[in-house]
Coordinates of C-alpha atoms in Angstrom, one line a residue:
Chain A
M1 CA -25.8 -42.4 11.9
W2 CA -29.1 -44.1 11.8
C3 CA -32.4 -42.4 12.1
E4 CA -35.9 -43.8 11.9
L5 CA -39.2 -42.0 11.5
E6 CA -42.6 -43.5 11.7
Q7 CA -44.4 -42.1 8.7
E8 CA -47.7 -41.9 10.4
N9 CA -46.3 -39.4 12.8
F10 CA -45.4 -37.0 10.1
F11 CA -47.4 -37.4 6.9
S12 CA -51.1 -37.1 6.5
E13 CA -50.8 -39.0 3.2
F14 CA -48.3 -41.6 2.5
Q15 CA -48.1 -43.8 -0.6
M16 CA -45.2 -46.0 -1.4
E17 CA -44.7 -48.9 -3.6
G18 CA -41.5 -50.7 -3.2
V19 CA -39.5 -52.8 -5.6
S20 CA -41.8 -55.8 -5.1
A21 CA -44.3 -57.1 -2.6
E22 CA -41.6 -59.0 -0.6
N23 CA -39.2 -56.1 -0.8
N24 CA -41.5 -53.3 -0.2
A25 CA -38.9 -50.6 0.2
I26 CA -37.0 -48.1 -1.9
Y27 CA -33.5 -47.2 -1.1
L28 CA -32.3 -43.8 -2.3
E29 CA -29.0 -42.0 -2.0
L30 CA -28.9 -38.2 -2.0
T31 CA -26.9 -35.3 -0.8
S32 CA -28.2 -34.4 2.6
E33 CA -27.3 -30.8 2.2
N34 CA -29.8 -30.5 -0.6
L35 CA -32.6 -32.0 1.4
S36 CA -31.8 -29.8 4.4
R37 CA -31.7 -26.7 2.3
A38 CA -35.0 -27.7 0.7
L39 CA -36.7 -28.2 4.0
K40 CA -35.3 -25.0 5.4
T41 CA -37.5 -23.1 2.9
A42 CA -40.5 -24.9 4.4
Q43 CA -40.4 -23.1 7.6
N44 CA -43.6 -21.2 6.7
A45 CA -45.2 -23.9 4.8
R46 CA -48.9 -24.6 4.6
V47 CA -48.4 -27.9 2.8
L48 CA -45.3 -29.9 2.0
K49 CA -45.3 -32.7 -0.5
I50 CA -42.5 -35.1 -1.3
K51 CA -42.6 -37.2 -4.4
L52 CA -40.2 -39.5 -6.1
T53 CA -40.1 -38.3 -9.7
N54 CA -38.1 -38.9 -12.8
K55 CA -37.1 -35.7 -14.6
H56 CA -34.5 -37.0 -16.9
F57 CA -32.9 -38.5 -13.8
P58 CA -34.5 -39.7 -10.6
C59 CA -35.4 -36.8 -8.3
L60 CA -37.0 -36.3 -5.0
T61 CA -39.4 -33.4 -5.6
V62 CA -40.2 -31.4 -2.6
S63 CA -43.1 -29.1 -3.3
I64 CA -43.9 -26.5 -0.7
E65 CA -46.9 -24.2 -0.6
L66 CA -46.0 -21.2 1.5
L67 CA -48.2 -19.3 3.8
S68 CA -48.7 -16.0 2.1
V69 CA -50.2 -12.8 3.2
S70 CA -51.5 -12.0 -0.2
S71 CA -54.4 -13.8 -1.8
S72 CA -52.3 -15.7 -4.2
S73 CA -50.4 -18.8 -3.2
R74 CA -46.6 -19.2 -3.5
V75 CA -45.1 -22.5 -4.4
V76 CA -41.5 -23.5 -4.0
T77 CA -40.4 -26.7 -5.7
H78 CA -37.1 -28.4 -5.2
D79 CA -35.9 -31.2 -7.4
I80 CA -33.2 -33.1 -5.5
P81 CA -31.3 -35.6 -7.6
V82 CA -31.2 -39.0 -6.1
K83 CA -29.7 -42.3 -6.9
V84 CA -31.8 -45.3 -6.6
I85 CA -29.9 -48.1 -4.9
P86 CA -30.1 -51.5 -6.5
R87 CA -31.5 -54.2 -4.4
K88 CA -28.3 -56.2 -4.2
L89 CA -26.7 -53.4 -2.2
W90 CA -29.5 -53.2 0.4
K91 CA -27.8 -55.6 2.8
D92 CA -25.0 -53.2 3.3
L93 CA -27.4 -50.5 4.4
Q94 CA -29.2 -52.3 7.2
E95 CA -29.4 -51.0 10.7
P96 CA -26.0 -51.6 12.3
T97 CA -26.0 -54.1 15.2
V98 CA -24.1 -53.2 18.2
P99 CA -22.4 -55.8 20.4
D100 CA -23.7 -55.8 23.9
A101 CA -22.6 -52.7 25.7
D102 CA -20.3 -53.0 28.7
V103 CA -21.9 -49.9 30.2
S104 CA -25.1 -48.1 29.4
I105 CA -25.8 -44.7 30.9
Y106 CA -28.2 -41.9 30.3
L107 CA -26.5 -38.8 29.0
P108 CA -26.5 -35.4 30.8
V109 CA -28.0 -32.3 29.1
L110 CA -26.7 -32.3 25.6
K111 CA -26.1 -28.6 25.5
T112 CA -23.8 -28.8 28.5
M113 CA -21.9 -31.6 26.9
K114 CA -21.6 -29.8 23.7
S115 CA -20.1 -26.7 25.2
I116 CA -17.6 -28.7 27.2
V117 CA -16.6 -30.8 24.2
E118 CA -16.2 -27.6 22.1
K119 CA -13.7 -26.2 24.6
M120 CA -11.9 -29.5 24.8
K121 CA -11.5 -29.7 21.0
N122 CA -9.1 -26.8 21.2
I123 CA -6.7 -28.8 23.3
S124 CA -6.7 -32.2 21.7
N125 CA -8.5 -34.3 19.0
H126 CA -8.3 -37.4 21.1
L127 CA -11.1 -37.7 23.6
I128 CA -11.7 -40.5 26.1
I129 CA -15.3 -41.2 27.1
E130 CA -15.8 -43.5 30.1
A131 CA -18.7 -44.4 32.2
N132 CA -19.7 -46.9 34.8
L133 CA -22.9 -48.4 36.1
N134 CA -22.9 -46.1 39.1
G135 CA -24.2 -43.1 37.2
E136 CA -20.8 -41.6 36.5
L137 CA -19.6 -40.3 33.1
N138 CA -16.2 -38.7 32.4
L139 CA -14.9 -36.9 29.4
K140 CA -11.1 -36.8 29.4
I141 CA -8.4 -35.3 27.2
E142 CA -4.7 -35.9 27.8
T143 CA -1.8 -34.2 26.3
E144 CA 1.8 -33.8 27.3
L145 CA 1.2 -30.6 29.0
V146 CA -2.2 -30.9 30.5
C147 CA -5.0 -33.4 31.4
V148 CA -8.6 -32.2 31.6
T149 CA -11.4 -34.3 32.9
T150 CA -15.0 -33.3 33.3
H151 CA -17.0 -35.5 35.7
F152 CA -20.8 -36.0 35.4
K153 CA -22.3 -37.6 38.4
D154 CA -25.7 -38.9 39.5
L155 CA -26.7 -39.8 36.0
E156 CA -28.9 -42.8 35.8
N157 CA -28.2 -46.1 34.1
P158 CA -30.9 -47.9 32.1
P159 CA -31.9 -51.3 33.4
L160 CA -29.4 -53.9 32.0
A161 CA -30.8 -56.0 29.2
S162 CA -28.4 -58.9 29.3
E163 CA -28.7 -61.5 32.0
N164 CA -25.1 -62.5 32.4
A165 CA -24.0 -59.0 33.2
S166 CA -24.7 -57.3 36.5
Q167 CA -23.8 -59.5 39.4
D168 CA -20.2 -60.0 38.5
R169 CA -19.6 -56.5 37.3
N170 CA -18.2 -54.0 39.7
S171 CA -20.5 -51.1 39.3
E172 CA -17.7 -48.7 39.9
Q173 CA -15.6 -49.9 37.1
M174 CA -15.2 -47.6 34.1
A175 CA -15.6 -48.7 30.5
E176 CA -13.7 -46.4 28.2
V177 CA -13.4 -45.7 24.6
H178 CA -11.1 -43.4 22.7
I179 CA -12.6 -41.4 19.9
D180 CA -12.0 -38.5 17.6
I181 CA -13.5 -35.5 19.3
R182 CA -14.6 -33.9 16.1
K183 CA -17.0 -36.8 15.4
L184 CA -18.6 -36.3 18.8
L185 CA -18.9 -32.6 18.2
Q186 CA -20.5 -33.2 14.8
F187 CA -23.1 -35.3 16.5
L188 CA -23.7 -32.9 19.4
A189 CA -23.8 -29.9 17.1
G190 CA -26.7 -31.4 15.2
Q191 CA -28.9 -31.7 18.2
Q192 CA -31.3 -28.8 18.4
V193 CA -33.7 -30.0 21.0
N194 CA -33.2 -32.1 24.1
P195 CA -34.4 -35.6 23.4
T196 CA -36.9 -37.5 25.5
K197 CA -34.3 -40.1 26.2
A198 CA -30.6 -40.2 25.5
T199 CA -28.6 -43.2 26.1
C200 CA -24.9 -43.8 25.7
N201 CA -23.7 -47.3 25.3
I202 CA -20.0 -48.0 25.5
V203 CA -18.3 -51.1 24.2
K204 CA -14.9 -51.0 25.8
N205 CA -12.2 -49.8 23.3
K206 CA -14.4 -50.6 20.4
I207 CA -17.3 -48.3 19.9
V208 CA -19.6 -45.8 21.6
H209 CA -23.2 -45.8 20.6
F210 CA -25.6 -42.9 21.2
D211 CA -29.3 -43.8 21.1
L212 CA -31.6 -40.8 21.2
L213 CA -35.3 -40.8 21.3
H214 CA -37.2 -37.7 20.4
E215 CA -40.9 -37.9 20.4
D216 CA -41.5 -39.7 17.2
V217 CA -38.0 -40.1 15.9
S218 CA -35.2 -42.5 16.9
L219 CA -31.7 -41.5 16.2
Q220 CA -28.6 -43.6 16.6
Y221 CA -25.1 -42.5 16.2
F222 CA -22.1 -44.8 16.2
I223 CA -18.5 -43.6 16.7
P224 CA -15.8 -46.2 16.4
A225 CA -12.8 -46.2 18.6
L226 CA -9.6 -44.7 17.4
S227 CA -7.2 -47.4 16.4
Chain B
M1 CA -16.6 19.0 -7.1
K2 CA -17.9 18.9 -3.6
C3 CA -20.7 16.8 -2.2
L4 CA -21.8 16.7 1.4
V5 CA -24.0 13.8 2.6
T6 CA -25.5 13.9 6.1
G7 CA -27.4 11.7 8.4
S8 CA -29.0 8.5 7.3
N9 CA -28.1 9.2 3.6
V10 CA -24.5 8.3 4.4
K11 CA -25.6 4.8 4.9
V12 CA -27.7 4.8 1.8
L13 CA -24.6 5.9 -0.2
G14 CA -22.7 3.2 1.5
K15 CA -25.2 0.6 0.6
A16 CA -25.2 1.8 -3.0
V17 CA -21.4 1.3 -3.1
H18 CA -21.8 -2.2 -1.8
S19 CA -24.3 -3.0 -4.5
L20 CA -22.0 -1.6 -7.2
S21 CA -19.1 -3.6 -5.8
R22 CA -21.0 -6.8 -6.7
I23 CA -20.7 -5.9 -10.3
G24 CA -17.4 -4.4 -11.2
D25 CA -13.9 -3.6 -10.0
E26 CA -13.8 0.0 -10.9
L27 CA -16.1 2.8 -10.0
Y28 CA -16.8 5.7 -12.3
L29 CA -17.7 8.8 -10.4
E30 CA -19.1 11.7 -12.3
P31 CA -20.8 14.7 -11.0
L32 CA -23.6 15.8 -13.3
E33 CA -26.0 18.6 -13.3
D34 CA -28.8 16.3 -12.3
G35 CA -26.8 14.7 -9.6
L36 CA -23.8 12.5 -8.7
S37 CA -23.6 9.4 -10.7
L38 CA -21.7 6.3 -9.7
R39 CA -21.3 3.6 -12.3
T40 CA -19.6 0.4 -12.9
V41 CA -19.4 -2.3 -15.4
N42 CA -18.1 -5.8 -15.1
S43 CA -15.1 -7.1 -16.9
S44 CA -17.0 -9.0 -19.6
R45 CA -19.3 -6.1 -20.0
S46 CA -22.3 -8.3 -19.4
A47 CA -23.5 -6.2 -16.4
Y48 CA -23.7 -2.5 -16.0
A49 CA -24.8 -0.7 -12.9
C50 CA -25.5 3.0 -12.2
F51 CA -26.8 5.0 -9.3
L52 CA -27.7 8.6 -9.7
F53 CA -28.1 10.7 -6.6
A54 CA -30.1 13.9 -7.1
P55 CA -28.7 17.2 -5.7
L56 CA -31.4 17.1 -3.1
F57 CA -29.8 13.9 -1.7
F58 CA -26.9 16.0 -0.5
Q59 CA -26.8 18.8 2.0
Q60 CA -24.5 20.5 -0.3
Y61 CA -23.9 19.7 -3.9
Q62 CA -21.4 21.4 -6.2
A63 CA -20.8 19.5 -9.4
A64 CA -18.0 21.7 -10.6
T65 CA -16.3 24.8 -9.5
P66 CA -17.5 27.5 -11.8
G67 CA -15.5 28.0 -14.9
Q68 CA -14.0 24.5 -14.7
D69 CA -15.1 21.5 -16.6
P70 CA -16.8 18.8 -14.5
L71 CA -14.3 16.2 -13.5
R72 CA -14.8 12.5 -14.1
C73 CA -12.8 9.9 -12.3
K74 CA -12.4 6.2 -12.2
I75 CA -11.5 4.7 -8.8
L76 CA -10.7 1.2 -7.8
M77 CA -13.9 -0.2 -6.3
K78 CA -12.0 -1.8 -3.5
S79 CA -10.6 1.5 -2.4
F80 CA -13.9 3.3 -2.5
L81 CA -15.7 0.4 -0.8
S82 CA -13.2 0.4 2.0
V83 CA -14.4 3.8 3.1
F84 CA -18.0 2.4 3.4
R85 CA -17.2 -1.1 4.3
S86 CA -18.9 -1.3 7.7
L87 CA -22.5 -0.2 7.2
A88 CA -23.1 -0.6 10.9
M89 CA -20.3 1.8 11.7
L90 CA -21.6 4.3 9.2
E91 CA -25.0 4.2 10.8
K92 CA -23.8 4.5 14.3
T93 CA -20.9 6.9 14.2
V94 CA -20.7 8.8 11.0
E95 CA -22.6 12.1 10.9
K96 CA -21.4 13.6 7.7
C97 CA -19.6 12.4 4.6
C98 CA -17.9 14.8 2.3
I99 CA -16.6 13.8 -1.2
S100 CA -14.5 16.3 -2.9
L101 CA -12.3 16.5 -5.9
N102 CA -10.5 19.5 -7.2
G103 CA -8.7 19.6 -10.5
R104 CA -5.3 20.4 -9.0
S105 CA -5.0 17.5 -6.6
S106 CA -4.6 14.0 -7.9
R107 CA -6.7 12.5 -5.1
L108 CA -10.4 12.1 -4.5
V109 CA -10.9 13.1 -0.9
V110 CA -13.6 11.3 1.1
Q111 CA -14.0 12.6 4.6
L112 CA -16.1 11.0 7.3
Y113 CA -17.1 13.3 10.1
C114 CA -17.8 11.0 13.0
K115 CA -19.0 11.3 16.5
Y116 CA -16.8 12.7 19.2
G117 CA -15.0 14.9 16.8
V118 CA -13.3 12.1 15.0
R119 CA -12.7 12.9 11.4
K120 CA -11.5 10.2 8.9
T121 CA -10.0 11.3 5.7
H122 CA -9.4 9.0 2.8
N123 CA -7.3 10.2 -0.1
L124 CA -8.1 7.9 -3.0
S125 CA -6.1 8.0 -6.1
F126 CA -8.1 8.0 -9.3
Q127 CA -7.7 8.1 -13.1
D128 CA -9.2 10.6 -15.4
C129 CA -11.6 8.8 -17.6
E130 CA -14.2 9.1 -20.1
S131 CA -17.9 8.9 -19.2
L132 CA -19.2 5.4 -19.0
Q133 CA -22.7 4.9 -20.3
A134 CA -24.6 1.9 -21.4
V135 CA -27.0 2.2 -24.2
F136 CA -30.4 1.1 -23.0
D137 CA -33.9 2.4 -22.9
P138 CA -36.5 0.8 -20.6
A139 CA -39.3 2.2 -22.8
V140 CA -38.3 0.0 -25.7
C141 CA -38.7 -3.2 -23.7
P142 CA -42.1 -4.9 -24.3
H143 CA -42.3 -6.6 -20.9
V144 CA -42.4 -5.0 -17.5
L145 CA -42.6 -6.4 -14.1
C146 CA -42.8 -4.3 -11.0
A147 CA -42.9 -5.4 -7.4
P148 CA -41.9 -4.2 -4.0
A149 CA -38.4 -5.3 -3.3
R150 CA -39.6 -7.4 -0.4
V151 CA -41.6 -9.6 -2.7
L152 CA -38.7 -10.2 -4.9
G153 CA -36.5 -10.7 -1.9
E154 CA -38.8 -13.5 -0.7
A155 CA -38.9 -14.9 -4.2
V156 CA -35.1 -15.4 -4.3
L157 CA -34.9 -16.7 -0.7
P158 CA -35.2 -20.4 -1.6
F159 CA -32.2 -20.2 -3.9
P160 CA -28.7 -21.0 -2.6
P161 CA -26.5 -18.0 -2.2
A162 CA -23.9 -19.6 -4.4
L163 CA -26.3 -20.0 -7.4
A164 CA -25.0 -18.1 -10.3
E165 CA -27.9 -17.8 -12.7
V166 CA -31.6 -17.8 -12.5
T167 CA -34.4 -18.0 -15.1
L168 CA -37.4 -15.6 -14.7
G169 CA -40.5 -16.4 -16.7
I170 CA -44.2 -15.9 -16.9
G171 CA -46.3 -18.9 -16.4
R172 CA -49.9 -19.8 -16.9
G173 CA -52.3 -17.8 -14.9
H174 CA -49.9 -14.9 -14.8
R175 CA -47.7 -16.5 -12.3
I176 CA -44.1 -15.4 -12.1
I177 CA -41.7 -18.3 -12.0
L178 CA -38.1 -18.2 -10.9
R179 CA -36.0 -21.3 -11.5
S180 CA -32.4 -22.0 -10.8
Y181 CA -30.5 -22.3 -14.0
Q182 CA -27.9 -25.1 -14.2
E183 CA -24.9 -24.6 -16.3
E184 CA -24.2 -28.1 -17.4
A185 CA -20.7 -28.6 -18.7
G186 CA -19.2 -31.9 -19.7
E187 CA -18.7 -33.9 -22.8
G188 CA -21.7 -35.3 -24.4
A189 CA -24.2 -33.1 -22.7
R190 CA -27.4 -33.5 -24.5
H191 CA -30.3 -31.2 -24.5
G192 CA -33.4 -32.2 -22.8
L193 CA -36.7 -30.6 -22.2
G194 CA -37.2 -28.2 -19.4
Q195 CA -39.5 -29.3 -16.7
G196 CA -42.4 -30.8 -18.5
A197 CA -45.8 -32.2 -17.5
E198 CA -44.8 -32.8 -13.9
M199 CA -45.0 -29.1 -13.3
G200 CA -48.2 -28.6 -15.1
W201 CA -46.7 -26.7 -18.0
D202 CA -47.5 -27.5 -21.5
G203 CA -46.4 -25.7 -24.7
A204 CA -48.0 -22.5 -23.4
G205 CA -45.8 -22.4 -20.3
P206 CA -42.6 -20.5 -20.0
R207 CA -39.9 -21.8 -22.2
F208 CA -37.2 -22.4 -19.8
P209 CA -33.8 -23.2 -21.1
P210 CA -33.5 -26.9 -21.8
V211 CA -31.8 -28.8 -19.0
A212 CA -28.6 -30.3 -20.4
V213 CA -28.3 -33.8 -19.0
P214 CA -24.8 -35.2 -18.6
T215 CA -24.6 -38.7 -19.8
D216 CA -22.1 -39.7 -17.3
S217 CA -23.1 -39.8 -13.6
T218 CA -21.6 -36.5 -12.6
V219 CA -23.0 -34.8 -9.5
K220 CA -26.2 -33.2 -10.5
A221 CA -27.3 -30.1 -8.8
M222 CA -30.6 -29.5 -7.2
V223 CA -33.1 -27.5 -9.1
T224 CA -35.3 -25.0 -7.2
E225 CA -38.3 -23.3 -8.6
M226 CA -40.4 -20.5 -7.0
S227 CA -43.8 -19.5 -8.2
I228 CA -45.5 -16.3 -7.2
G229 CA -48.9 -15.1 -8.2
G230 CA -49.2 -12.0 -10.3
E231 CA -51.3 -10.3 -7.7
D232 CA -48.2 -9.6 -5.7
F233 CA -46.8 -7.5 -8.4
Q234 CA -47.7 -3.8 -8.9
Q235 CA -47.2 -4.1 -12.6
L236 CA -47.2 -7.1 -14.8
Q237 CA -47.0 -6.5 -18.5
A238 CA -45.6 -9.6 -20.1
Q239 CA -46.7 -12.4 -22.3
E240 CA -47.1 -15.8 -20.9
G241 CA -44.3 -18.0 -21.9
V242 CA -41.6 -15.4 -22.0
A243 CA -38.5 -16.2 -20.0
I244 CA -35.0 -14.7 -19.5
T245 CA -32.0 -16.1 -17.7
F246 CA -29.6 -13.7 -15.9
C247 CA -27.0 -13.6 -13.3
L248 CA -28.7 -13.9 -9.9
K249 CA -25.6 -12.7 -8.0
E250 CA -25.5 -9.5 -9.8
F251 CA -29.3 -9.0 -9.4
R252 CA -29.0 -9.6 -5.7
G253 CA -26.7 -6.5 -5.5
L254 CA -29.6 -4.2 -6.5
L255 CA -32.2 -6.2 -4.7
S256 CA -30.5 -5.9 -1.3
F257 CA -30.3 -2.1 -1.8
A258 CA -33.9 -1.9 -2.8
E259 CA -35.0 -4.0 0.2
S260 CA -33.1 -1.8 2.6
A261 CA -34.5 1.4 1.1
N262 CA -38.0 -0.2 0.9
L263 CA -38.4 0.6 -2.8
S264 CA -40.1 -1.1 -5.7
L265 CA -38.0 -2.7 -8.3
S266 CA -39.0 -2.8 -11.9
I267 CA -37.7 -5.2 -14.4
Y268 CA -37.8 -4.3 -18.1
F269 CA -37.0 -7.0 -20.5
D270 CA -37.4 -8.3 -24.0
G271 CA -36.5 -11.8 -25.1
P272 CA -33.6 -14.1 -24.3
G273 CA -30.3 -12.6 -25.3
R274 CA -31.5 -9.0 -24.9
P275 CA -30.3 -7.1 -21.9
A276 CA -32.7 -6.8 -19.0
I277 CA -33.0 -3.6 -17.1
F278 CA -33.6 -3.6 -13.4
A279 CA -34.6 -0.2 -12.0
I280 CA -35.4 1.5 -8.8
K281 CA -36.4 5.0 -8.2
D282 CA -37.3 7.4 -5.5
S283 CA -37.3 11.2 -5.2
L284 CA -33.7 11.4 -4.3
L285 CA -32.0 8.7 -6.3
D286 CA -32.4 6.2 -9.0
G287 CA -30.6 3.1 -9.8
H288 CA -30.3 1.0 -12.9
F289 CA -28.7 -2.4 -13.3
V290 CA -28.5 -3.7 -16.9
L291 CA -27.7 -7.4 -17.1
A292 CA -27.2 -9.4 -20.2
T293 CA -29.4 -12.4 -20.5
L294 CA -28.7 -15.9 -21.9
S295 CA -29.8 -16.4 -25.4
E296 CA -31.6 -19.5 -26.5
P297 CA -29.7 -22.3 -28.1
D298 CA -30.9 -23.6 -31.5
P299 CA -34.3 -25.1 -31.4
H300 CA -34.4 -28.8 -30.9
P301 CA -37.0 -31.1 -32.5
Q302 CA -38.2 -32.2 -29.1
D303 CA -38.8 -28.7 -27.9
L304 CA -42.5 -28.1 -27.4
R305 CA -42.4 -24.6 -28.7
A306 CA -45.4 -22.9 -30.2
P307 CA -44.4 -21.6 -33.6
E308 CA -45.2 -18.0 -32.8
L309 CA -42.8 -17.9 -30.0
Q310 CA -39.8 -18.9 -32.1
Q311 CA -36.9 -16.5 -32.0
P312 CA -36.0 -14.9 -35.3
A313 CA -32.6 -15.8 -36.6
P314 CA -29.9 -14.6 -36.4
Q315 CA -29.8 -15.0 -32.7
L316 CA -27.9 -12.5 -30.6
Q317 CA -26.2 -14.4 -27.9
A318 CA -25.5 -13.1 -24.5
H319 CA -23.2 -14.5 -21.9
S320 CA -24.8 -13.6 -18.6
T321 CA -22.0 -14.0 -16.2
P322 CA -18.3 -14.0 -16.2
H323 CA -18.2 -16.2 -13.1
L324 CA -18.4 -19.6 -14.7
D325 CA -15.0 -20.7 -15.7
D326 CA -16.0 -23.4 -18.0
F327 CA -18.3 -21.3 -20.1
A328 CA -17.1 -21.1 -23.6
L329 CA -17.5 -17.6 -24.9
D330 CA -18.4 -18.1 -28.4
D331 CA -18.9 -14.7 -29.8
I332 CA -17.9 -12.2 -27.2
D333 CA -18.7 -9.4 -29.6
S334 CA -22.4 -10.0 -29.2
Y335 CA -22.3 -10.6 -25.5
M336 CA -21.7 -7.0 -24.6
I337 CA -24.2 -4.6 -23.4
A338 CA -23.7 -1.7 -25.8
M339 CA -21.6 0.8 -24.1
E340 CA -20.9 4.3 -25.1
T341 CA -18.2 6.5 -23.9
T342 CA -18.0 10.1 -24.7
V343 CA -15.7 13.0 -24.2
G344 CA -17.3 16.2 -23.0
S345 CA -20.5 16.8 -21.3
E346 CA -22.9 14.6 -23.1
G347 CA -24.6 13.6 -20.0
S348 CA -27.7 12.0 -21.3
R349 CA -27.9 8.5 -20.1
T350 CA -30.6 6.9 -22.1
L351 CA -30.6 6.8 -25.9
P352 CA -33.4 5.4 -28.0
S353 CA -31.5 2.4 -29.2
T354 CA -30.9 -0.9 -27.6
S355 CA -28.4 -2.1 -30.2
L356 CA -25.8 -4.6 -29.2
S357 CA -22.7 -3.7 -31.1
P358 CA -19.8 -5.9 -32.0
G359 CA -16.5 -5.2 -30.4
F360 CA -14.0 -7.9 -30.4
Q361 CA -12.7 -11.0 -31.9
P362 CA -14.3 -14.1 -30.4
H363 CA -12.4 -15.5 -27.5
C364 CA -12.9 -19.2 -27.0
S365 CA -11.6 -21.2 -24.1
P366 CA -10.1 -24.3 -25.6
G367 CA -11.8 -27.6 -25.1
S368 CA -14.8 -26.6 -23.2
H369 CA -18.1 -27.4 -24.4
S370 CA -21.2 -25.5 -23.8
E371 CA -24.8 -25.6 -24.9
E372 CA -24.3 -22.3 -26.7
E373 CA -21.8 -23.6 -29.1
D374 CA -23.8 -23.8 -32.2
D375 CA -23.6 -22.6 -35.7
T376 CA -25.1 -19.2 -35.5
E377 CA -23.0 -16.6 -37.2
P378 CA -21.6 -13.6 -35.3
S379 CA -24.3 -11.2 -34.6
T380 CA -25.6 -8.8 -37.2
V381 CA -25.5 -5.3 -36.0
P382 CA -28.6 -3.2 -36.5
G383 CA -26.7 -0.3 -37.9
T384 CA -23.1 0.8 -37.5
P385 CA -22.3 2.7 -34.4
P386 CA -22.7 6.5 -34.7
P387 CA -19.3 8.1 -35.3
K388 CA -18.8 9.5 -31.8
K389 CA -19.3 6.3 -30.0
F390 CA -16.5 3.9 -29.6
R391 CA -15.3 1.1 -27.3
S392 CA -12.9 2.4 -24.9
L393 CA -13.0 0.3 -21.9
F394 CA -10.6 -2.3 -23.2
F395 CA -8.5 0.2 -25.0
G396 CA -7.9 2.4 -22.0
S397 CA -8.5 6.1 -22.1
I398 CA -7.0 7.1 -25.4
L399 CA -9.6 9.2 -26.9
A400 CA -10.2 9.8 -30.5
P401 CA -13.6 11.4 -30.5
A402 CA -13.9 12.0 -34.2
H403 CA -13.9 8.5 -35.5
S404 CA -14.6 5.0 -34.5
P405 CA -12.8 1.8 -35.3
Q406 CA -13.8 0.5 -38.7
G407 CA -14.6 -2.9 -37.5
P408 CA -13.9 -5.4 -34.7
S409 CA -10.5 -4.8 -33.3
P410 CA -8.3 -7.7 -32.2
V411 CA -8.0 -8.2 -28.5
L412 CA -4.3 -7.9 -27.8
A413 CA -4.4 -9.1 -24.3
E414 CA -7.3 -9.8 -22.1
D415 CA -7.6 -9.9 -18.4
S416 CA -8.3 -13.3 -17.0
E417 CA -11.8 -13.8 -16.0
G418 CA -13.0 -13.5 -12.5
E419 CA -12.9 -10.8 -10.0
G420 CA -10.2 -10.7 -7.5

């Protein structure tokens, strides 16, 4: 999963000094559950500050001043241990590139998709996603006893980026990929709000790539095909 | 004995049992003149909890049938809790609850009179036992904090439910600080300073237990700290710099009860290693949780400790929780909250001493390393136990009221740690 946030949209103050002028970045590794728990306590925050500190080991210190009914302020501080990733490993952590998609399509309402996939999970772990350039997306599961397919119609397709594509391609032809349903569910379960834009890119039998745009945040999720 | 609880008090009773179940596996039920007492203690005797319900709490309260001695019984917590397990059900459907015990039967009878004429009768087997009391006196503790339970509830909210221990301290400007306490096991753990300049503390700040830093790159846990202004507290009588570490899970037991009853919670404490007393009170009931607190390890040269705050040696150590498997119990004799068990009707609960008395041979888990393993000698006892008091919890209910063991008795077989 790859997510990018423009700092200007979130922080009123932002100071960062990377490793060097040419490599003005810092790569950190941390347990996401810690950060999520720390941020949960910030629901009623007046001010939130995040600092990279060193308290015997590198920490991301999240300091939250809570709104308080009484005259005194309440401050919660979380020190999240992080690992600073050495520069030689940075190349492994770049934004993944996706081969040109065979089909790109806008997703239906995520909540609907989630409830359908949740029910399908009880039948099989193996899900087939297929879509075509005609605005049709199908979710299929097949077992010995039963086959269930949910058809989404009248979805739109984003304009094709690549030039060599459209003319030859039959817009009715489906591109499919077989994936682990649990991974799709993990992704759908994490979506709380409907994104501004949600695109699904399928590379036949290789990978499905979800590209979501919430107002200020871009989120990309890659699920490889089952071998 | 016969007690009849009606209306919303049934749920209150149920909540109290839930709170007690967080501490121990056995419930000691004793009808006293000043009310029905429910008590429990945990297996390592580092936590004691007691609720006393005044006679007015009950629609009908009869401690003992006239002419008979009051009965005391010990019930499996699991059994008693099962009667009150669903608080929602208690609230919605139970109209009356009757707890009765007569000397002839061998069962404690708890009857729930529910709506629509449904009556549920639970016959719980029990054991006769001696009266369980901890020796503690809030009046002796130099430090007191008191706040509405809601404030304390909000204070512990940022901490993960799984967190075992927390350190409570008084910071500069009379702020109350709660910090998650990390139990660092592992070879080669070295002591480091607690949070230093980053947090704005200097030597006058609370002396939090040093953070032991593992030298290998084991998974380090997140440290959370909550700071609240003293103005939110109804009573704050404590020195700046004082801090104690106790079991959060056990504290939450009382806190949830206090929050639901909308009561204020008072914390009476002394220094590290001395038991801390958590108390709630209203006109119909009062509750006390006595929890052992972690004692300080030996002072380290790097510690920024103002000389006047140094603990006098010898240091009484306290193990605050039995939940941590790796924890080496160095001197279990000094970990216990002093307990007193008496035959007969000595019902007084508080005595003027807060002595921690020795009980058993040290029990060390082989191989594990803990920051408390140091060279302090086994605790010195401020005075030998008075003749009538003796340890009985580990010895079962054999009573010899006239004399006490002459010294620490060997532990013949100990229960394994951990509640079921």
